[in-house]
Amino acid sequence: MAKHNLNAAAAAVTLVCLAPFGGATPSSAASPRAPSPTASSRFMPGSCPKPPEPIEALSGAKCGSLEVPENRARPGGRTVMLPVAVIPATVPKAGEDSVVFMAGGPGADTFEDIPFLVASGLNKNREMIIMAQRGNLYARPNLACPEIDRYNAQAVGLRYDTKASERPLLDAVKKCRDRLAADGIDLGAYNTTENAADFADLRTALGLKQWNVYGYSYGTNLALTYLREHPEGIRAVAIDSLTPPKETVLPVTWSSARQGIDGILDACAAEPRCKSRYPDLPRTLNEQVRRLEAKPLVLKAKPPDGGDPVKVDIDGGALLNLLVANAIKPADLPAALDELSRGRPERVAQARAADSVQNVGMTAHGLTESVACSEWVPGSSPSDLLNAGRKAFPGAPDTVLAQAPQLPFQYDVCRIWNVRDRTAAQRVATTSAVPALVIHGSFDTKTGASLSRDAARTLSRSTSVVIPGIGHWVVPQSPCAQQILASFFSRPTAPDTGCAAGVTPKAFTIVPK
């Protein structure tokens, strides 16, 4: 993820959410397969991680590592080390319970999110606890896949759905898997229920009677799993940009993309200046997807943050993927589509070029694939994915819709990754009376609004709020959402959500004809 750039950070998260082609019955009881917190886990004080760019909040933090079993079903086996930082409150108040953060991804660097959390006021009145998920950067073992990072950098110059782009991806995945397996890593143990048990162990190891939970994106999947399997000690849980476990199946990526893109296009139609300048954006988008898929643009473009121009290939699949990835800011999207239709692809090409610059080794793709291939992909087929795409984007070419946005060739990837199907244990709704805050952004192209509504139905003491004009990971982008989150942790059953009614999307960029 790009440092101190939330749009780039959100775009880089590998997350995605998926749709119900089957699933288990909602239940508040822990799954019989769920690992239990274990006495063999222990916290050891130590030094804080040292990111390439220093994080100021870590200078005053108390750090260490949580040692937990790699696979709780195999007592006496190898262990994993998870770095932990306890960041003090900036304005401490007596009696305020800690808040523990669950990052997105899966596989994103948790510690890189700290500046966004501090700027959002998460540790204003209470200490904030950060722990890297198993396999992530600074954890041991680290399931980074530099092979996949290097592929992602090259992919900007390849067609989105061709053998020329599929073969090197599958080669990179196989090389990474073979290397991790050769190191003795049990890839099947890097999953959401083990992650949840890690956090349960952390609370016990730190001696905390109770705490609050805040997670975003994949972190909401983890938080809901944690709430379902280990509810003891959870005072309140806030979930931002939801990927609920029961609905997390690959084809829902298309419905989520449709909902978020429609949110942006509808907001333009509701703004007189935007509607007058860009009168029929849905048609423009459809035409550009079809045109580019039939005749892709191949040109040179500079990455947004600088560097030499690189070759980029923009076809219909690449264009839709850029929209889902938030690579083009929502306020600029109408202008970008209009410029593209008028033979001016520079804005889109630059967004495509951004992925040519990768922070190699920063993302734990091994965790991503272990979660996706055991929890998200089983239970659906390539035809299910294609049909979901056709329903969401009728008229788009099948070559655009055959690959899930941000997760291309995922069925083939999972055949290589080869981990056990865990859907029976994981694809379960969380039923709970613990106070919950459900936050969604109206421009979220990664996790559709319907996912938030589905999750809230079985959270009997939940408060749901939509923040207009905001995309994925709402709180760092919205002062109103920050106020609501603080209010929720102060009064979990009666948060003040009034500011949301006065929020309007940022004005859209208007370019001359």
Short mmCIF file of C-alpha atoms in Angstrom, two decimals:
data_model
loop_
_atom_site.label_atom_id
_atom_site.label_comp_id
_atom_site.label_asym_id
_atom_site.label_seq_id
_atom_site.Cartn_x
_atom_site.Cartn_y
_atom_site.Cartn_z
CA MET A 1 0.00 0.00 0.00
CA ALA A 2 1.20 3.49 -0.78
CA LYS A 3 2.36 5.39 2.28
CA HIS A 4 0.09 8.16 3.56
CA ASN A 5 -2.17 7.95 0.49
CA LEU A 6 -5.53 6.52 1.45
CA ASN A 7 -6.91 6.20 -2.08
CA ALA A 8 -3.84 4.28 -3.17
CA ALA A 9 -3.89 2.26 0.02
CA ALA A 10 -7.51 1.24 -0.41
CA ALA A 11 -6.88 0.38 -4.05
CA ALA A 12 -4.01 -1.92 -3.20
CA VAL A 13 -5.89 -4.00 -0.67
CA THR A 14 -6.54 -7.37 -2.23
CA LEU A 15 -9.82 -7.76 -0.49
CA VAL A 16 -13.06 -8.49 -2.20
CA CYS A 17 -16.35 -9.89 -1.30
CA LEU A 18 -18.48 -12.45 -2.69
CA ALA A 19 -22.01 -13.77 -3.09
CA PRO A 20 -24.26 -16.41 -1.61
CA PHE A 21 -24.28 -19.46 -3.88
CA GLY A 22 -25.13 -21.55 -0.85
CA GLY A 23 -23.95 -21.23 2.73
CA ALA A 24 -24.61 -22.30 6.27
CA THR A 25 -27.55 -21.45 8.47
CA PRO A 26 -27.07 -18.34 10.64
CA SER A 27 -25.96 -19.28 14.12
CA SER A 28 -24.66 -17.57 17.20
CA ALA A 29 -22.93 -20.72 18.40
CA ALA A 30 -19.26 -21.32 17.72
CA SER A 31 -18.56 -23.76 14.92
CA PRO A 32 -17.37 -27.13 16.21
CA ARG A 33 -14.32 -26.73 13.98
CA ALA A 34 -13.34 -23.38 15.48
CA PRO A 35 -9.97 -23.34 17.23
CA SER A 36 -10.06 -22.33 20.87
CA PRO A 37 -7.74 -19.84 22.50
CA THR A 38 -4.92 -21.80 24.03
CA ALA A 39 -2.80 -21.59 27.15
CA SER A 40 0.29 -22.18 25.03
CA SER A 41 -0.04 -18.67 23.60
CA ARG A 42 2.07 -16.02 25.31
CA PHE A 43 2.94 -12.35 24.96
CA MET A 44 6.58 -11.33 25.08
CA PRO A 45 7.54 -7.65 25.40
CA GLY A 46 10.00 -6.44 22.80
CA SER A 47 10.86 -3.74 20.29
CA CYS A 48 8.40 -2.21 17.84
CA PRO A 49 8.55 -2.96 14.11
CA LYS A 50 10.65 -0.48 12.14
CA PRO A 51 8.84 0.41 8.91
CA PRO A 52 10.82 1.99 6.04
CA GLU A 53 9.11 5.30 6.83
CA PRO A 54 9.04 5.83 10.62
CA ILE A 55 5.61 5.92 12.25
CA GLU A 56 5.51 8.57 14.95
CA ALA A 57 2.88 6.81 17.06
CA LEU A 58 5.19 3.82 17.55
CA SER A 59 7.76 5.98 19.36
CA GLY A 60 5.56 6.01 22.47
CA ALA A 61 4.08 2.54 22.07
CA LYS A 62 4.65 -0.58 24.15
CA CYS A 63 5.45 -3.41 21.77
CA GLY A 64 6.15 -7.09 21.73
CA SER A 65 5.05 -10.32 20.09
CA LEU A 66 2.26 -12.80 20.65
CA GLU A 67 3.39 -16.39 20.15
CA VAL A 68 0.56 -18.71 19.09
CA PRO A 69 0.28 -22.20 17.58
CA GLU A 70 0.39 -22.24 13.81
CA ASN A 71 -2.35 -24.87 13.77
CA ARG A 72 -4.37 -25.27 16.96
CA ALA A 73 -5.55 -28.69 15.80
CA ARG A 74 -1.94 -29.91 16.07
CA PRO A 75 -0.76 -29.33 19.64
CA GLY A 76 2.98 -29.22 20.00
CA GLY A 77 3.52 -28.10 16.43
CA ARG A 78 5.34 -25.02 15.19
CA THR A 79 4.34 -21.57 16.39
CA VAL A 80 3.99 -18.18 14.74
CA MET A 81 5.04 -14.79 16.09
CA LEU A 82 2.68 -11.84 15.72
CA PRO A 83 4.01 -8.32 16.40
CA VAL A 84 1.88 -6.18 18.71
CA ALA A 85 1.89 -2.47 19.52
CA VAL A 86 -0.13 -0.83 22.30
CA ILE A 87 -0.41 2.86 21.42
CA PRO A 88 -1.46 5.12 24.31
CA ALA A 89 -4.42 7.49 24.19
CA THR A 90 -3.59 11.07 23.30
CA VAL A 91 -6.15 12.38 25.83
CA PRO A 92 -6.60 9.48 28.24
CA LYS A 93 -9.84 9.16 30.18
CA ALA A 94 -10.25 6.92 33.19
CA GLY A 95 -12.25 3.79 32.54
CA GLU A 96 -12.08 3.87 28.75
CA ASP A 97 -11.62 0.39 27.37
CA SER A 98 -8.99 -0.28 24.71
CA VAL A 99 -9.82 -0.63 21.02
CA VAL A 100 -8.18 -3.35 18.94
CA PHE A 101 -7.84 -2.88 15.19
CA MET A 102 -8.34 -5.52 12.50
CA ALA A 103 -6.83 -4.61 9.14
CA GLY A 104 -8.07 -5.28 5.63
CA GLY A 105 -6.67 -7.43 2.87
CA PRO A 106 -6.23 -10.19 3.83
CA GLY A 107 -2.51 -9.71 3.62
CA ALA A 108 -2.24 -5.93 3.98
CA ASP A 109 0.37 -4.50 6.36
CA THR A 110 -1.44 -3.59 9.58
CA PHE A 111 1.23 -1.23 10.85
CA GLU A 112 1.06 0.93 7.73
CA ASP A 113 -2.53 1.78 8.71
CA ILE A 114 -1.50 3.36 12.02
CA PRO A 115 -1.13 6.96 10.70
CA PHE A 116 -4.67 6.80 9.23
CA LEU A 117 -6.06 5.48 12.52
CA VAL A 118 -4.32 8.11 14.62
CA ALA A 119 -5.46 10.89 12.26
CA SER A 120 -9.00 9.51 12.59
CA GLY A 121 -8.85 9.85 16.38
CA LEU A 122 -9.13 6.15 17.14
CA ASN A 123 -6.72 6.53 20.08
CA LYS A 124 -7.88 9.93 21.26
CA ASN A 125 -9.51 8.73 24.49
CA ARG A 126 -8.48 5.08 24.65
CA GLU A 127 -5.36 3.07 23.96
CA MET A 128 -5.21 1.44 20.54
CA ILE A 129 -3.93 -2.10 20.08
CA ILE A 130 -2.39 -3.13 16.77
CA MET A 131 -1.49 -6.71 15.90
CA ALA A 132 -0.30 -8.00 12.54
CA GLN A 133 -2.39 -10.93 11.36
CA ARG A 134 -0.61 -14.25 10.93
CA GLY A 135 1.55 -14.30 7.81
CA ASN A 136 1.63 -10.52 7.45
CA LEU A 137 4.61 -8.22 7.22
CA TYR A 138 6.69 -8.29 10.44
CA ALA A 139 5.06 -11.57 11.52
CA ARG A 140 7.08 -14.78 11.52
CA PRO A 141 6.69 -16.52 9.20
CA ASN A 142 5.95 -13.82 6.65
CA LEU A 143 3.87 -15.08 3.72
CA ALA A 144 5.01 -12.41 1.27
CA CYS A 145 5.14 -13.36 -2.41
CA PRO A 146 7.58 -11.07 -4.24
CA GLU A 147 6.91 -13.23 -7.30
CA ILE A 148 3.30 -11.98 -7.40
CA ASP A 149 4.34 -8.37 -6.74
CA ARG A 150 6.66 -8.49 -9.76
CA TYR A 151 3.89 -9.99 -11.89
CA ASN A 152 1.50 -7.21 -10.83
CA ALA A 153 4.03 -4.61 -11.96
CA GLN A 154 4.26 -6.24 -15.40
CA ALA A 155 0.51 -6.83 -15.77
CA VAL A 156 -0.21 -3.16 -16.58
CA GLY A 157 1.20 -3.84 -20.06
CA LEU A 158 -0.87 -6.99 -20.64
CA ARG A 159 -4.46 -7.65 -21.68
CA TYR A 160 -6.62 -8.26 -18.65
CA ASP A 161 -8.03 -11.65 -19.71
CA THR A 162 -5.64 -13.52 -22.00
CA LYS A 163 -3.29 -16.47 -21.75
CA ALA A 164 -0.43 -13.98 -21.99
CA SER A 165 -1.49 -12.50 -18.65
CA GLU A 166 -2.70 -15.74 -17.06
CA ARG A 167 0.44 -17.84 -17.58
CA PRO A 168 2.92 -15.58 -15.77
CA LEU A 169 0.46 -15.07 -12.89
CA LEU A 170 0.02 -18.81 -12.38
CA ASP A 171 3.78 -19.30 -12.63
CA ALA A 172 4.30 -16.65 -9.93
CA VAL A 173 1.66 -18.23 -7.68
CA LYS A 174 3.23 -21.69 -8.05
CA LYS A 175 6.71 -20.41 -7.29
CA CYS A 176 5.50 -18.68 -4.15
CA ARG A 177 3.49 -21.67 -2.97
CA ASP A 178 6.33 -24.08 -3.59
CA ARG A 179 8.77 -21.84 -1.71
CA LEU A 180 6.47 -21.41 1.33
CA ALA A 181 5.61 -25.12 1.44
CA ALA A 182 9.29 -26.01 1.24
CA ASP A 183 9.82 -23.89 4.36
CA GLY A 184 7.38 -26.18 6.19
CA ILE A 185 4.57 -23.62 6.41
CA ASP A 186 1.10 -25.15 6.87
CA LEU A 187 -0.74 -22.94 4.38
CA GLY A 188 -4.13 -24.30 5.46
CA ALA A 189 -3.59 -22.83 8.95
CA TYR A 190 -3.58 -19.27 7.63
CA ASN A 191 -7.32 -18.69 7.76
CA THR A 192 -9.91 -16.49 9.41
CA THR A 193 -10.85 -18.76 12.31
CA GLU A 194 -7.20 -19.13 13.35
CA ASN A 195 -6.83 -15.34 12.96
CA ALA A 196 -9.84 -14.84 15.24
CA ALA A 197 -8.42 -17.20 17.87
CA ASP A 198 -5.16 -15.20 17.74
CA PHE A 199 -7.05 -12.05 18.77
CA ALA A 200 -8.89 -13.92 21.51
CA ASP A 201 -5.51 -15.09 22.81
CA LEU A 202 -4.16 -11.55 22.64
CA ARG A 203 -6.87 -10.11 24.89
CA THR A 204 -6.21 -12.82 27.46
CA ALA A 205 -2.43 -12.46 27.20
CA LEU A 206 -2.66 -8.70 27.77
CA GLY A 207 -4.88 -9.24 30.82
CA LEU A 208 -7.78 -7.18 29.47
CA LYS A 209 -11.25 -7.95 30.85
CA GLN A 210 -12.90 -6.42 27.80
CA TRP A 211 -12.11 -4.30 24.76
CA ASN A 212 -13.69 -2.73 21.69
CA VAL A 213 -13.11 -3.93 18.13
CA TYR A 214 -12.77 -1.87 14.93
CA GLY A 215 -12.16 -3.52 11.57
CA TYR A 216 -12.47 -2.55 7.94
CA SER A 217 -12.78 -4.56 4.72
CA TYR A 218 -11.43 -8.09 5.35
CA GLY A 219 -11.05 -6.94 8.95
CA THR A 220 -14.86 -6.92 9.19
CA ASN A 221 -14.93 -10.56 8.08
CA LEU A 222 -12.39 -11.29 10.79
CA ALA A 223 -14.25 -9.18 13.39
CA LEU A 224 -17.56 -10.94 12.70
CA THR A 225 -15.84 -14.33 12.89
CA TYR A 226 -14.22 -13.29 16.15
CA LEU A 227 -17.56 -12.09 17.51
CA ARG A 228 -19.22 -15.37 16.54
CA GLU A 229 -16.51 -17.70 17.86
CA HIS A 230 -15.12 -15.77 20.85
CA PRO A 231 -17.76 -13.26 22.06
CA GLU A 232 -16.45 -13.06 25.61
CA GLY A 233 -14.73 -9.79 26.42
CA ILE A 234 -16.10 -7.84 23.43
CA ARG A 235 -17.76 -4.62 24.63
CA ALA A 236 -18.62 -3.22 21.18
CA VAL A 237 -17.66 -3.86 17.55
CA ALA A 238 -17.48 -1.34 14.70
CA ILE A 239 -17.27 -2.72 11.15
CA ASP A 240 -16.45 -0.49 8.18
CA SER A 241 -16.91 -1.55 4.52
CA LEU A 242 -18.22 -5.03 5.17
CA THR A 243 -17.24 -8.46 3.89
CA PRO A 244 -19.54 -10.66 6.01
CA PRO A 245 -18.44 -14.30 6.18
CA LYS A 246 -21.74 -15.81 5.02
CA GLU A 247 -21.87 -13.71 1.85
CA THR A 248 -18.19 -13.87 0.98
CA VAL A 249 -18.19 -15.85 -2.27
CA LEU A 250 -16.32 -14.81 -5.41
CA PRO A 251 -19.23 -13.83 -7.74
CA VAL A 252 -20.44 -11.02 -5.46
CA THR A 253 -17.48 -8.95 -6.61
CA TRP A 254 -19.63 -8.04 -9.63
CA SER A 255 -22.72 -6.93 -7.72
CA SER A 256 -20.53 -4.91 -5.35
CA ALA A 257 -18.83 -3.24 -8.31
CA ARG A 258 -22.20 -2.38 -9.85
CA GLN A 259 -23.57 -0.90 -6.63
CA GLY A 260 -20.54 1.31 -6.06
CA ILE A 261 -20.24 2.50 -9.66
CA ASP A 262 -23.97 3.24 -9.74
CA GLY A 263 -23.56 5.25 -6.55
CA ILE A 264 -21.01 7.49 -8.29
CA LEU A 265 -22.96 7.82 -11.54
CA ASP A 266 -26.22 8.52 -9.70
CA ALA A 267 -24.53 11.22 -7.61
CA CYS A 268 -23.34 12.90 -10.82
CA ALA A 269 -26.89 12.78 -12.20
CA ALA A 270 -28.14 14.43 -9.00
CA GLU A 271 -25.65 17.32 -9.27
CA PRO A 272 -26.89 19.85 -11.87
CA ARG A 273 -23.42 20.86 -13.13
CA CYS A 274 -22.28 17.25 -13.47
CA LYS A 275 -25.51 16.11 -15.10
CA SER A 276 -25.41 18.98 -17.60
CA ARG A 277 -21.78 18.35 -18.56
CA TYR A 278 -21.96 14.53 -18.57
CA PRO A 279 -25.61 13.79 -19.42
CA ASP A 280 -25.45 10.02 -20.00
CA LEU A 281 -22.55 8.51 -18.11
CA PRO A 282 -23.95 4.94 -17.91
CA ARG A 283 -24.05 4.80 -21.71
CA THR A 284 -20.56 6.32 -21.95
CA LEU A 285 -19.19 3.70 -19.58
CA ASN A 286 -20.86 0.83 -21.46
CA GLU A 287 -19.62 2.12 -24.81
CA GLN A 288 -16.05 2.52 -23.59
CA VAL A 289 -15.93 -0.96 -22.06
CA ARG A 290 -17.12 -2.51 -25.31
CA ARG A 291 -14.90 -0.32 -27.51
CA LEU A 292 -11.75 -0.96 -25.51
CA GLU A 293 -12.39 -4.68 -25.33
CA ALA A 294 -12.71 -4.80 -29.12
CA LYS A 295 -9.70 -2.55 -29.70
CA PRO A 296 -7.50 -1.98 -26.64
CA LEU A 297 -5.36 1.10 -26.26
CA VAL A 298 -1.63 0.49 -25.90
CA LEU A 299 0.39 3.54 -24.95
CA LYS A 300 3.04 4.93 -22.59
CA ALA A 301 2.10 6.62 -19.34
CA LYS A 302 3.90 7.90 -16.23
CA PRO A 303 2.89 6.52 -12.84
CA PRO A 304 1.01 9.16 -10.78
CA ASP A 305 3.75 9.38 -8.15
CA GLY A 306 6.50 9.86 -10.73
CA GLY A 307 8.94 7.68 -12.58
CA ASP A 308 9.65 6.77 -16.15
CA PRO A 309 6.77 6.14 -18.56
CA VAL A 310 5.70 2.51 -18.84
CA LYS A 311 3.72 0.60 -21.41
CA VAL A 312 0.05 0.23 -20.43
CA ASP A 313 -2.64 -1.87 -22.06
CA ILE A 314 -6.20 -0.63 -21.51
CA ASP A 315 -8.97 -3.00 -22.51
CA GLY A 316 -12.53 -3.24 -21.22
CA GLY A 317 -11.60 -5.50 -18.32
CA ALA A 318 -8.77 -3.23 -17.28
CA LEU A 319 -11.08 -0.19 -17.35
CA LEU A 320 -13.69 -1.78 -15.09
CA ASN A 321 -10.96 -3.05 -12.79
CA LEU A 322 -9.55 0.47 -12.41
CA LEU A 323 -12.98 1.71 -11.35
CA VAL A 324 -13.36 -1.04 -8.76
CA ALA A 325 -9.85 -0.43 -7.44
CA ASN A 326 -10.57 3.27 -6.86
CA ALA A 327 -7.56 4.00 -9.04
CA ILE A 328 -9.51 6.98 -10.39
CA LYS A 329 -10.96 9.17 -7.65
CA PRO A 330 -14.77 9.20 -7.71
CA ALA A 331 -14.83 12.99 -8.18
CA ASP A 332 -12.73 12.57 -11.33
CA LEU A 333 -14.50 9.53 -12.75
CA PRO A 334 -17.09 11.37 -14.93
CA ALA A 335 -14.33 13.54 -16.42
CA ALA A 336 -12.11 10.50 -17.02
CA LEU A 337 -14.86 8.63 -18.88
CA ASP A 338 -15.73 11.72 -20.93
CA GLU A 339 -12.09 12.33 -21.85
CA LEU A 340 -11.70 8.68 -22.80
CA SER A 341 -14.70 8.88 -25.12
CA ARG A 342 -13.14 11.94 -26.80
CA GLY A 343 -9.80 10.29 -27.50
CA ARG A 344 -8.01 11.63 -24.43
CA PRO A 345 -7.04 8.55 -22.38
CA GLU A 346 -4.26 10.17 -20.36
CA ARG A 347 -6.09 10.19 -17.01
CA VAL A 348 -7.08 6.53 -17.33
CA ALA A 349 -3.65 5.53 -18.63
CA GLN A 350 -1.92 7.15 -15.68
CA ALA A 351 -4.21 5.30 -13.28
CA ARG A 352 -3.32 2.05 -15.04
CA ALA A 353 0.40 2.88 -14.81
CA ALA A 354 0.18 3.24 -11.01
CA ASP A 355 0.41 -0.52 -10.49
CA SER A 356 3.73 -0.65 -12.33
CA VAL A 357 5.25 0.56 -9.06
CA GLN A 358 4.95 -2.19 -6.43
CA ASN A 359 6.21 -2.29 -2.85
CA VAL A 360 7.75 -5.71 -3.35
CA GLY A 361 7.34 -7.95 -0.32
CA MET A 362 4.95 -5.66 1.58
CA THR A 363 1.76 -7.68 0.98
CA ALA A 364 1.33 -11.20 2.36
CA HIS A 365 -0.17 -12.73 -0.77
CA GLY A 366 0.21 -16.12 0.88
CA LEU A 367 -2.40 -15.15 3.48
CA THR A 368 -4.58 -13.68 0.74
CA GLU A 369 -4.59 -16.89 -1.24
CA SER A 370 -5.00 -19.18 1.75
CA VAL A 371 -8.10 -17.27 2.86
CA ALA A 372 -9.55 -16.79 -0.62
CA CYS A 373 -9.00 -20.37 -1.73
CA SER A 374 -10.39 -21.98 1.42
CA GLU A 375 -13.22 -19.55 2.26
CA TRP A 376 -14.27 -17.44 -0.75
CA VAL A 377 -13.84 -19.52 -3.90
CA PRO A 378 -15.33 -22.94 -3.00
CA GLY A 379 -19.03 -23.29 -3.73
CA SER A 380 -19.08 -21.28 -6.96
CA SER A 381 -17.84 -21.92 -10.48
CA PRO A 382 -16.53 -19.87 -13.40
CA SER A 383 -20.03 -19.97 -14.91
CA ASP A 384 -21.48 -18.58 -11.66
CA LEU A 385 -18.98 -15.73 -11.82
CA LEU A 386 -19.75 -15.01 -15.48
CA ASN A 387 -23.51 -15.05 -14.85
CA ALA A 388 -23.08 -12.65 -11.92
CA GLY A 389 -21.10 -10.35 -14.22
CA ARG A 390 -23.75 -10.52 -16.93
CA LYS A 391 -26.44 -9.62 -14.40
CA ALA A 392 -24.47 -6.67 -13.04
CA PHE A 393 -23.16 -5.35 -16.38
CA PRO A 394 -25.57 -6.53 -19.10
CA GLY A 395 -24.12 -6.05 -22.57
CA ALA A 396 -20.48 -6.11 -21.48
CA PRO A 397 -18.38 -8.69 -23.35
CA ASP A 398 -17.93 -12.05 -21.67
CA THR A 399 -14.16 -11.59 -21.86
CA VAL A 400 -14.60 -8.64 -19.49
CA LEU A 401 -16.92 -10.49 -17.12
CA ALA A 402 -15.15 -13.85 -16.94
CA GLN A 403 -12.59 -12.58 -14.40
CA ALA A 404 -13.49 -11.20 -10.99
CA PRO A 405 -12.35 -7.60 -10.58
CA GLN A 406 -9.07 -7.51 -8.66
CA LEU A 407 -8.97 -11.31 -8.49
CA PRO A 408 -8.30 -12.47 -12.07
CA PHE A 409 -7.93 -16.19 -12.81
CA GLN A 410 -8.78 -16.94 -9.19
CA TYR A 411 -10.22 -20.41 -9.81
CA ASP A 412 -6.98 -21.47 -11.51
CA VAL A 413 -4.92 -19.79 -8.80
CA CYS A 414 -6.76 -21.82 -6.16
CA ARG A 415 -6.16 -25.08 -7.98
CA ILE A 416 -2.45 -24.35 -7.59
CA TRP A 417 -2.69 -23.07 -4.00
CA ASN A 418 -4.52 -26.26 -3.01
CA VAL A 419 -5.82 -25.67 0.52
CA ARG A 420 -8.77 -27.38 2.18
CA ASP A 421 -12.33 -26.11 1.68
CA ARG A 422 -13.32 -24.39 4.93
CA THR A 423 -16.69 -22.97 3.90
CA ALA A 424 -18.74 -25.18 6.24
CA ALA A 425 -16.95 -23.65 9.22
CA GLN A 426 -16.54 -20.13 7.91
CA ARG A 427 -19.52 -19.25 5.73
CA VAL A 428 -21.81 -18.65 8.69
CA ALA A 429 -23.75 -15.53 9.68
CA THR A 430 -22.90 -13.91 13.00
CA THR A 431 -25.90 -13.58 15.29
CA SER A 432 -25.12 -11.37 18.27
CA ALA A 433 -26.56 -8.87 20.72
CA VAL A 434 -23.20 -7.16 21.28
CA PRO A 435 -23.61 -3.49 20.23
CA ALA A 436 -22.39 -3.03 16.67
CA LEU A 437 -21.82 -0.11 14.33
CA VAL A 438 -22.11 -0.87 10.60
CA ILE A 439 -20.52 1.79 8.37
CA HIS A 440 -20.76 1.94 4.59
CA GLY A 441 -19.72 4.47 1.93
CA SER A 442 -22.13 5.14 -0.94
CA PHE A 443 -19.24 5.08 -3.47
CA ASP A 444 -17.78 1.75 -2.29
CA THR A 445 -17.08 -0.35 -5.41
CA LYS A 446 -15.47 -3.22 -3.49
CA THR A 447 -18.02 -4.06 -0.82
CA GLY A 448 -21.57 -3.30 -1.93
CA ALA A 449 -24.21 -1.77 0.34
CA SER A 450 -26.21 -5.01 0.24
CA LEU A 451 -23.44 -6.76 2.17
CA SER A 452 -23.76 -4.29 5.04
CA ARG A 453 -27.53 -4.74 5.10
CA ASP A 454 -27.20 -8.53 5.14
CA ALA A 455 -24.76 -8.50 8.05
CA ALA A 456 -26.83 -6.04 10.11
CA ARG A 457 -29.91 -8.27 10.01
CA THR A 458 -28.46 -10.71 12.53
CA LEU A 459 -26.83 -8.09 14.77
CA SER A 460 -29.79 -7.24 17.00
CA ARG A 461 -28.23 -4.16 18.61
CA SER A 462 -26.63 -2.69 15.54
CA THR A 463 -26.68 0.85 14.20
CA SER A 464 -26.19 1.22 10.44
CA VAL A 465 -25.00 4.39 8.76
CA VAL A 466 -24.23 5.28 5.14
CA ILE A 467 -21.80 8.12 4.45
CA PRO A 468 -22.55 9.72 1.05
CA GLY A 469 -19.72 10.28 -1.40
CA ILE A 470 -17.18 8.01 0.31
CA GLY A 471 -15.63 4.84 -1.11
CA HIS A 472 -13.91 1.90 0.54
CA TRP A 473 -12.67 2.27 4.16
CA VAL A 474 -14.88 5.11 5.29
CA VAL A 475 -13.58 6.35 8.64
CA PRO A 476 -10.20 7.83 7.57
CA GLN A 477 -11.91 9.67 4.69
CA SER A 478 -14.86 11.16 6.59
CA PRO A 479 -14.79 13.51 9.62
CA CYS A 480 -18.47 12.67 10.11
CA ALA A 481 -17.71 8.94 10.28
CA GLN A 482 -14.94 9.68 12.77
CA GLN A 483 -17.44 11.53 14.98
CA ILE A 484 -19.90 8.67 14.73
CA LEU A 485 -17.25 6.08 15.61
CA ALA A 486 -16.14 8.06 18.67
CA SER A 487 -19.75 8.48 19.74
CA PHE A 488 -20.37 4.76 19.30
CA PHE A 489 -17.46 3.72 21.49
CA SER A 490 -18.64 6.20 24.14
CA ARG A 491 -22.31 5.06 23.94
CA PRO A 492 -22.48 1.79 21.99
CA THR A 493 -26.26 1.48 22.14
CA ALA A 494 -27.00 5.12 21.31
CA PRO A 495 -24.37 6.64 18.99
CA ASP A 496 -24.99 10.06 17.49
CA THR A 497 -25.27 9.58 13.71
CA GLY A 498 -26.87 12.94 12.98
CA CYS A 499 -23.97 14.37 10.98
CA ALA A 500 -24.50 11.82 8.18
CA ALA A 501 -27.70 13.57 7.10
CA GLY A 502 -25.73 16.69 6.20
CA VAL A 503 -22.95 15.02 4.22
CA THR A 504 -22.88 15.57 0.46
CA PRO A 505 -20.41 14.12 -2.05
CA LYS A 506 -17.43 16.18 -3.11
CA ALA A 507 -18.12 18.25 -6.23
CA PHE A 508 -17.30 16.41 -9.43
CA THR A 509 -14.50 17.57 -11.70
CA ILE A 510 -15.84 19.49 -14.69
CA VAL A 511 -13.58 19.65 -17.75
CA PRO A 512 -14.19 21.82 -20.83
CA LYS A 513 -15.79 20.18 -23.84
#
